[in-house]
């Protein structure tokens, strides 16, 4: 699979085919093999960060559908998860004689024109939000052409999708999507992708030092110290992910008795995001401008990961975690 991912890097239709193949055999979180799932996601990201951005939402959608009671064997096509909110865009779910229909706009819908279906969150009449399964091929779905100027994830633009009376299948009730443990598990799966992307960049840095030695240029103390710090960061991050996954699988709950799934997700995401930021700095400052200008794979890795990790809400997430910790939601 990883060889196929490397060969398909940048080819989104081919990557979607591989994601569908993975969805048939890869484990789902909270069912006993969460660590294996996160390792697979991280391994894909280490090969190509853009590929992880294709795989992760499709697999997350399958998990959401399974948690809502859908038979995984009945799910076909390529899926996304559209749950973001943004100024000037609001999606509403309206109940009528023919069932629920969606009306309005949803921002940040990655790859929508290439997908068959999506799990979409929308505002409900009771003031909350609920999740729905939607056919993106319906005539009432219109996808904007995004003005994607980013140099990172250029093959995976995120635009606004408009829904005009589109039938939607409810996935449980209001606020179920956000209150289920799987919401936290999915957020940690994204963090595994971030950390996997950092592993790919770190491997490239290590390989560049090997190449220098082969050419008669031994690394200096700063280069070695940076490689040592990269090793410390990755080792601790990967071990923390594995520990958290083991705790989830042990009883479908966080590893510490006094912690919630969401506080654990905030810790994992914050830890992985900080690791990525530091590794981007260490490797970027040591390798200098040359590879960024002339090494296509390395330049893509750096730009893709720098954009992807911006999904982390930084100090706002730490503020959430601080509030939970103050209430006693901590294992220390």
mmCIF file with all atom_site columns, N, CA and C in Angstrom, residues 249-292:
data_model
loop_
_atom_site.group_PDB
_atom_site.id
_atom_site.type_symbol
_atom_site.label_atom_id
_atom_site.label_alt_id
_atom_site.label_comp_id
_atom_site.label_asym_id
_atom_site.label_entity_id
_atom_site.label_seq_id
_atom_site.pdbx_PDB_ins_code
_atom_site.Cartn_x
_atom_site.Cartn_y
_atom_site.Cartn_z
_atom_site.occupancy
_atom_site.B_iso_or_equiv
_atom_site.pdbx_formal_charge
_atom_site.auth_seq_id
_atom_site.auth_comp_id
_atom_site.auth_asym_id
_atom_site.auth_atom_id
_atom_site.pdbx_PDB_model_num
ATOM 1   N N  . UNK A 1 249 ? -8.339  1.350  23.509 1.00 0.00 ? 249 UNK A N  1
ATOM 2   C CA . UNK A 1 249 ? -8.723  -0.010 23.171 1.00 0.00 ? 249 UNK A CA 1
ATOM 3   C C  . UNK A 1 249 ? -8.960  -0.882 24.395 1.00 0.00 ? 249 UNK A C  1
ATOM 4   N N  . UNK A 1 250 ? -8.358  -0.525 25.523 1.00 0.00 ? 250 UNK A N  1
ATOM 5   C CA . UNK A 1 250 ? -8.517  -1.339 26.720 1.00 0.00 ? 250 UNK A CA 1
ATOM 6   C C  . UNK A 1 250 ? -9.968  -1.366 27.196 1.00 0.00 ? 250 UNK A C  1
ATOM 7   N N  . UNK A 1 251 ? -10.654 -0.222 27.061 1.00 0.00 ? 251 UNK A N  1
ATOM 8   C CA . UNK A 1 251 ? -12.039 -0.190 27.534 1.00 0.00 ? 251 UNK A CA 1
ATOM 9   C C  . UNK A 1 251 ? -12.876 0.829  26.779 1.00 0.00 ? 251 UNK A C  1
ATOM 10  N N  . UNK A 1 252 ? -12.419 1.220  25.598 1.00 0.00 ? 252 UNK A N  1
ATOM 11  C CA . UNK A 1 252 ? -13.139 2.221  24.836 1.00 0.00 ? 252 UNK A CA 1
ATOM 12  C C  . UNK A 1 252 ? -13.170 3.572  25.529 1.00 0.00 ? 252 UNK A C  1
ATOM 13  N N  . UNK A 1 253 ? -12.108 3.889  26.280 1.00 0.00 ? 253 UNK A N  1
ATOM 14  C CA . UNK A 1 253 ? -12.082 5.135  27.048 1.00 0.00 ? 253 UNK A CA 1
ATOM 15  C C  . UNK A 1 253 ? -10.645 5.615  27.167 1.00 0.00 ? 253 UNK A C  1
ATOM 16  N N  . UNK A 1 254 ? -10.418 6.857  27.594 1.00 0.00 ? 254 UNK A N  1
ATOM 17  C CA . UNK A 1 254 ? -9.050  7.359  27.739 1.00 0.00 ? 254 UNK A CA 1
ATOM 18  C C  . UNK A 1 254 ? -8.257  6.527  28.735 1.00 0.00 ? 254 UNK A C  1
ATOM 19  N N  . UNK A 1 255 ? -6.920  6.576  28.655 1.00 0.00 ? 255 UNK A N  1
ATOM 20  C CA . UNK A 1 255 ? -6.084  5.699  29.473 1.00 0.00 ? 255 UNK A CA 1
ATOM 21  C C  . UNK A 1 255 ? -6.084  6.041  30.951 1.00 0.00 ? 255 UNK A C  1
ATOM 22  N N  . UNK A 1 256 ? -6.361  7.275  31.317 1.00 0.00 ? 256 UNK A N  1
ATOM 23  C CA . UNK A 1 256 ? -6.360  7.642  32.735 1.00 0.00 ? 256 UNK A CA 1
ATOM 24  C C  . UNK A 1 256 ? -7.804  7.763  33.228 1.00 0.00 ? 256 UNK A C  1
ATOM 25  N N  . UNK A 1 257 ? -8.072  7.232  34.391 1.00 0.00 ? 257 UNK A N  1
ATOM 26  C CA . UNK A 1 257 ? -9.454  7.175  34.881 1.00 0.00 ? 257 UNK A CA 1
ATOM 27  C C  . UNK A 1 257 ? -10.064 8.551  35.071 1.00 0.00 ? 257 UNK A C  1
ATOM 28  N N  . UNK A 1 258 ? -9.235  9.550  35.304 1.00 0.00 ? 258 UNK A N  1
ATOM 29  C CA . UNK A 1 258 ? -9.772  10.870 35.605 1.00 0.00 ? 258 UNK A CA 1
ATOM 30  C C  . UNK A 1 258 ? -9.743  11.781 34.386 1.00 0.00 ? 258 UNK A C  1
ATOM 31  N N  . UNK A 1 259 ? -9.562  11.249 33.206 1.00 0.00 ? 259 UNK A N  1
ATOM 32  C CA . UNK A 1 259 ? -9.522  12.087 32.016 1.00 0.00 ? 259 UNK A CA 1
ATOM 33  C C  . UNK A 1 259 ? -10.640 11.699 31.064 1.00 0.00 ? 259 UNK A C  1
ATOM 34  N N  . UNK A 1 260 ? -11.134 12.692 30.336 1.00 0.00 ? 260 UNK A N  1
ATOM 35  C CA . UNK A 1 260 ? -12.176 12.461 29.343 1.00 0.00 ? 260 UNK A CA 1
ATOM 36  C C  . UNK A 1 260 ? -11.541 12.236 27.976 1.00 0.00 ? 260 UNK A C  1
ATOM 37  N N  . UNK A 1 261 ? -12.346 11.727 27.047 1.00 0.00 ? 261 UNK A N  1
ATOM 38  C CA . UNK A 1 261 ? -11.835 11.522 25.689 1.00 0.00 ? 261 UNK A CA 1
ATOM 39  C C  . UNK A 1 261 ? -11.413 12.834 25.074 1.00 0.00 ? 261 UNK A C  1
ATOM 40  N N  . UNK A 1 262 ? -12.163 13.912 25.326 1.00 0.00 ? 262 UNK A N  1
ATOM 41  C CA . UNK A 1 262 ? -11.833 15.177 24.681 1.00 0.00 ? 262 UNK A CA 1
ATOM 42  C C  . UNK A 1 262 ? -10.580 15.806 25.273 1.00 0.00 ? 262 UNK A C  1
ATOM 43  N N  . UNK A 1 263 ? -10.381 15.722 26.598 1.00 0.00 ? 263 UNK A N  1
ATOM 44  C CA . UNK A 1 263 ? -9.144  16.269 27.165 1.00 0.00 ? 263 UNK A CA 1
ATOM 45  C C  . UNK A 1 263 ? -7.946  15.496 26.648 1.00 0.00 ? 263 UNK A C  1
ATOM 46  N N  . UNK A 1 264 ? -8.100  14.191 26.471 1.00 0.00 ? 264 UNK A N  1
ATOM 47  C CA . UNK A 1 264 ? -7.012  13.412 25.909 1.00 0.00 ? 264 UNK A CA 1
ATOM 48  C C  . UNK A 1 264 ? -6.726  13.824 24.464 1.00 0.00 ? 264 UNK A C  1
ATOM 49  N N  . UNK A 1 265 ? -7.781  14.101 23.696 1.00 0.00 ? 265 UNK A N  1
ATOM 50  C CA . UNK A 1 265 ? -7.589  14.548 22.318 1.00 0.00 ? 265 UNK A CA 1
ATOM 51  C C  . UNK A 1 265 ? -6.842  15.875 22.280 1.00 0.00 ? 265 UNK A C  1
ATOM 52  N N  . UNK A 1 266 ? -7.181  16.779 23.189 1.00 0.00 ? 266 UNK A N  1
ATOM 53  C CA . UNK A 1 266 ? -6.487  18.066 23.227 1.00 0.00 ? 266 UNK A CA 1
ATOM 54  C C  . UNK A 1 266 ? -5.020  17.881 23.563 1.00 0.00 ? 266 UNK A C  1
ATOM 55  N N  . UNK A 1 267 ? -4.713  16.961 24.469 1.00 0.00 ? 267 UNK A N  1
ATOM 56  C CA . UNK A 1 267 ? -3.309  16.705 24.808 1.00 0.00 ? 267 UNK A CA 1
ATOM 57  C C  . UNK A 1 267 ? -2.558  16.118 23.615 1.00 0.00 ? 267 UNK A C  1
ATOM 58  N N  . UNK A 1 268 ? -3.158  15.128 22.980 1.00 0.00 ? 268 UNK A N  1
ATOM 59  C CA . UNK A 1 268 ? -2.497  14.473 21.853 1.00 0.00 ? 268 UNK A CA 1
ATOM 60  C C  . UNK A 1 268 ? -2.288  15.457 20.708 1.00 0.00 ? 268 UNK A C  1
ATOM 61  N N  . UNK A 1 269 ? -3.325  16.197 20.366 1.00 0.00 ? 269 UNK A N  1
ATOM 62  C CA . UNK A 1 269 ? -3.213  17.136 19.249 1.00 0.00 ? 269 UNK A CA 1
ATOM 63  C C  . UNK A 1 269 ? -2.192  18.229 19.555 1.00 0.00 ? 269 UNK A C  1
ATOM 64  N N  . UNK A 1 270 ? -2.221  18.749 20.774 1.00 0.00 ? 270 UNK A N  1
ATOM 65  C CA . UNK A 1 270 ? -1.262  19.783 21.135 1.00 0.00 ? 270 UNK A CA 1
ATOM 66  C C  . UNK A 1 270 ? 0.166   19.274 21.138 1.00 0.00 ? 270 UNK A C  1
ATOM 67  N N  . UNK A 1 271 ? 0.361   18.060 21.662 1.00 0.00 ? 271 UNK A N  1
ATOM 68  C CA . UNK A 1 271 ? 1.696   17.469 21.693 1.00 0.00 ? 271 UNK A CA 1
ATOM 69  C C  . UNK A 1 271 ? 2.224   17.230 20.289 1.00 0.00 ? 271 UNK A C  1
ATOM 70  N N  . UNK A 1 272 ? 1.392   16.677 19.423 1.00 0.00 ? 272 UNK A N  1
ATOM 71  C CA . UNK A 1 272 ? 1.827   16.386 18.058 1.00 0.00 ? 272 UNK A CA 1
ATOM 72  C C  . UNK A 1 272 ? 2.058   17.674 17.266 1.00 0.00 ? 272 UNK A C  1
ATOM 73  N N  . UNK A 1 273 ? 1.196   18.674 17.458 1.00 0.00 ? 273 UNK A N  1
ATOM 74  C CA . UNK A 1 273 ? 1.374   19.939 16.744 1.00 0.00 ? 273 UNK A CA 1
ATOM 75  C C  . UNK A 1 273 ? 2.678   20.617 17.157 1.00 0.00 ? 273 UNK A C  1
ATOM 76  N N  . UNK A 1 274 ? 2.983   20.610 18.453 1.00 0.00 ? 274 UNK A N  1
ATOM 77  C CA . UNK A 1 274 ? 4.223   21.213 18.925 1.00 0.00 ? 274 UNK A CA 1
ATOM 78  C C  . UNK A 1 274 ? 5.433   20.461 18.368 1.00 0.00 ? 274 UNK A C  1
ATOM 79  N N  . UNK A 1 275 ? 5.332   19.142 18.299 1.00 0.00 ? 275 UNK A N  1
ATOM 80  C CA . UNK A 1 275 ? 6.421   18.344 17.733 1.00 0.00 ? 275 UNK A CA 1
ATOM 81  C C  . UNK A 1 275 ? 6.645   18.700 16.269 1.00 0.00 ? 275 UNK A C  1
ATOM 82  N N  . UNK A 1 276 ? 5.550   18.826 15.520 1.00 0.00 ? 276 UNK A N  1
ATOM 83  C CA . UNK A 1 276 ? 5.665   19.173 14.100 1.00 0.00 ? 276 UNK A CA 1
ATOM 84  C C  . UNK A 1 276 ? 6.311   20.539 13.928 1.00 0.00 ? 276 UNK A C  1
ATOM 85  N N  . UNK A 1 277 ? 5.856   21.520 14.691 1.00 0.00 ? 277 UNK A N  1
ATOM 86  C CA . UNK A 1 277 ? 6.396   22.877 14.559 1.00 0.00 ? 277 UNK A CA 1
ATOM 87  C C  . UNK A 1 277 ? 7.897   22.884 14.836 1.00 0.00 ? 277 UNK A C  1
ATOM 88  N N  . UNK A 1 278 ? 8.311   22.165 15.860 1.00 0.00 ? 278 UNK A N  1
ATOM 89  C CA . UNK A 1 278 ? 9.734   22.154 16.211 1.00 0.00 ? 278 UNK A CA 1
ATOM 90  C C  . UNK A 1 278 ? 10.551  21.442 15.135 1.00 0.00 ? 278 UNK A C  1
ATOM 91  N N  . UNK A 1 279 ? 10.040  20.356 14.618 1.00 0.00 ? 279 UNK A N  1
ATOM 92  C CA . UNK A 1 279 ? 10.785  19.618 13.588 1.00 0.00 ? 279 UNK A CA 1
ATOM 93  C C  . UNK A 1 279 ? 10.851  20.414 12.290 1.00 0.00 ? 279 UNK A C  1
ATOM 94  N N  . UNK A 1 280 ? 9.764   21.097 11.935 1.00 0.00 ? 280 UNK A N  1
ATOM 95  C CA . UNK A 1 280 ? 9.823   21.970 10.755 1.00 0.00 ? 280 UNK A CA 1
ATOM 96  C C  . UNK A 1 280 ? 10.929  23.010 10.915 1.00 0.00 ? 280 UNK A C  1
ATOM 97  N N  . UNK A 1 281 ? 11.055  23.574 12.125 1.00 0.00 ? 281 UNK A N  1
ATOM 98  C CA . UNK A 1 281 ? 12.097  24.571 12.367 1.00 0.00 ? 281 UNK A CA 1
ATOM 99  C C  . UNK A 1 281 ? 13.491  23.949 12.323 1.00 0.00 ? 281 UNK A C  1
ATOM 100 N N  . UNK A 1 282 ? 13.673  22.838 13.042 1.00 0.00 ? 282 UNK A N  1
ATOM 101 C CA . UNK A 1 282 ? 15.001  22.230 13.124 1.00 0.00 ? 282 UNK A CA 1
ATOM 102 C C  . UNK A 1 282 ? 15.504  21.781 11.755 1.00 0.00 ? 282 UNK A C  1
ATOM 103 N N  . UNK A 1 283 ? 14.665  21.065 11.027 1.00 0.00 ? 283 UNK A N  1
ATOM 104 C CA . UNK A 1 283 ? 15.088  20.557 9.729  1.00 0.00 ? 283 UNK A CA 1
ATOM 105 C C  . UNK A 1 283 ? 15.241  21.702 8.737  1.00 0.00 ? 283 UNK A C  1
ATOM 106 N N  . UNK A 1 284 ? 14.282  22.637 8.743  1.00 0.00 ? 284 UNK A N  1
ATOM 107 C CA . UNK A 1 284 ? 14.361  23.750 7.803  1.00 0.00 ? 284 UNK A CA 1
ATOM 108 C C  . UNK A 1 284 ? 15.593  24.597 8.024  1.00 0.00 ? 284 UNK A C  1
ATOM 109 N N  . UNK A 1 285 ? 15.942  24.883 9.274  1.00 0.00 ? 285 UNK A N  1
ATOM 110 C CA . UNK A 1 285 ? 17.102  25.731 9.547  1.00 0.00 ? 285 UNK A CA 1
ATOM 111 C C  . UNK A 1 285 ? 18.404  25.008 9.252  1.00 0.00 ? 285 UNK A C  1
ATOM 112 N N  . UNK A 1 286 ? 18.422  23.685 9.396  1.00 0.00 ? 286 UNK A N  1
ATOM 113 C CA . UNK A 1 286 ? 19.655  22.934 9.127  1.00 0.00 ? 286 UNK A CA 1
ATOM 114 C C  . UNK A 1 286 ? 19.866  22.666 7.641  1.00 0.00 ? 286 UNK A C  1
ATOM 115 N N  . UNK A 1 287 ? 18.783  22.380 6.925  1.00 0.00 ? 287 UNK A N  1
ATOM 116 C CA . UNK A 1 287 ? 18.945  22.061 5.504  1.00 0.00 ? 287 UNK A CA 1
ATOM 117 C C  . UNK A 1 287 ? 19.069  23.309 4.640  1.00 0.00 ? 287 UNK A C  1
ATOM 118 N N  . UNK A 1 288 ? 18.605  24.435 5.131  1.00 0.00 ? 288 UNK A N  1
ATOM 119 C CA . UNK A 1 288 ? 18.800  25.680 4.418  1.00 0.00 ? 288 UNK A CA 1
ATOM 120 C C  . UNK A 1 288 ? 17.887  25.854 3.216  1.00 0.00 ? 288 UNK A C  1
ATOM 121 N N  . UNK A 1 289 ? 18.155  26.864 2.362  1.00 0.00 ? 289 UNK A N  1
ATOM 122 C CA . UNK A 1 289 ? 17.251  27.195 1.265  1.00 0.00 ? 289 UNK A CA 1
ATOM 123 C C  . UNK A 1 289 ? 17.366  26.292 0.046  1.00 0.00 ? 289 UNK A C  1
ATOM 124 N N  . UNK A 1 290 ? 18.508  25.630 -0.122 1.00 0.00 ? 290 UNK A N  1
ATOM 125 C CA . UNK A 1 290 ? 18.720  24.855 -1.342 1.00 0.00 ? 290 UNK A CA 1
ATOM 126 C C  . UNK A 1 290 ? 17.648  23.818 -1.614 1.00 0.00 ? 290 UNK A C  1
ATOM 127 N N  . UNK A 1 291 ? 17.383  22.897 -0.674 1.00 0.00 ? 291 UNK A N  1
ATOM 128 C CA . UNK A 1 291 ? 16.351  21.884 -0.930 1.00 0.00 ? 291 UNK A CA 1
ATOM 129 C C  . UNK A 1 291 ? 14.958  22.480 -1.098 1.00 0.00 ? 291 UNK A C  1
ATOM 130 N N  . UNK A 1 292 ? 14.674  23.575 -0.392 1.00 0.00 ? 292 UNK A N  1
ATOM 131 C CA . UNK A 1 292 ? 13.367  24.205 -0.561 1.00 0.00 ? 292 UNK A CA 1
ATOM 132 C C  . UNK A 1 292 ? 13.191  24.739 -1.977 1.00 0.00 ? 292 UNK A C  1
#
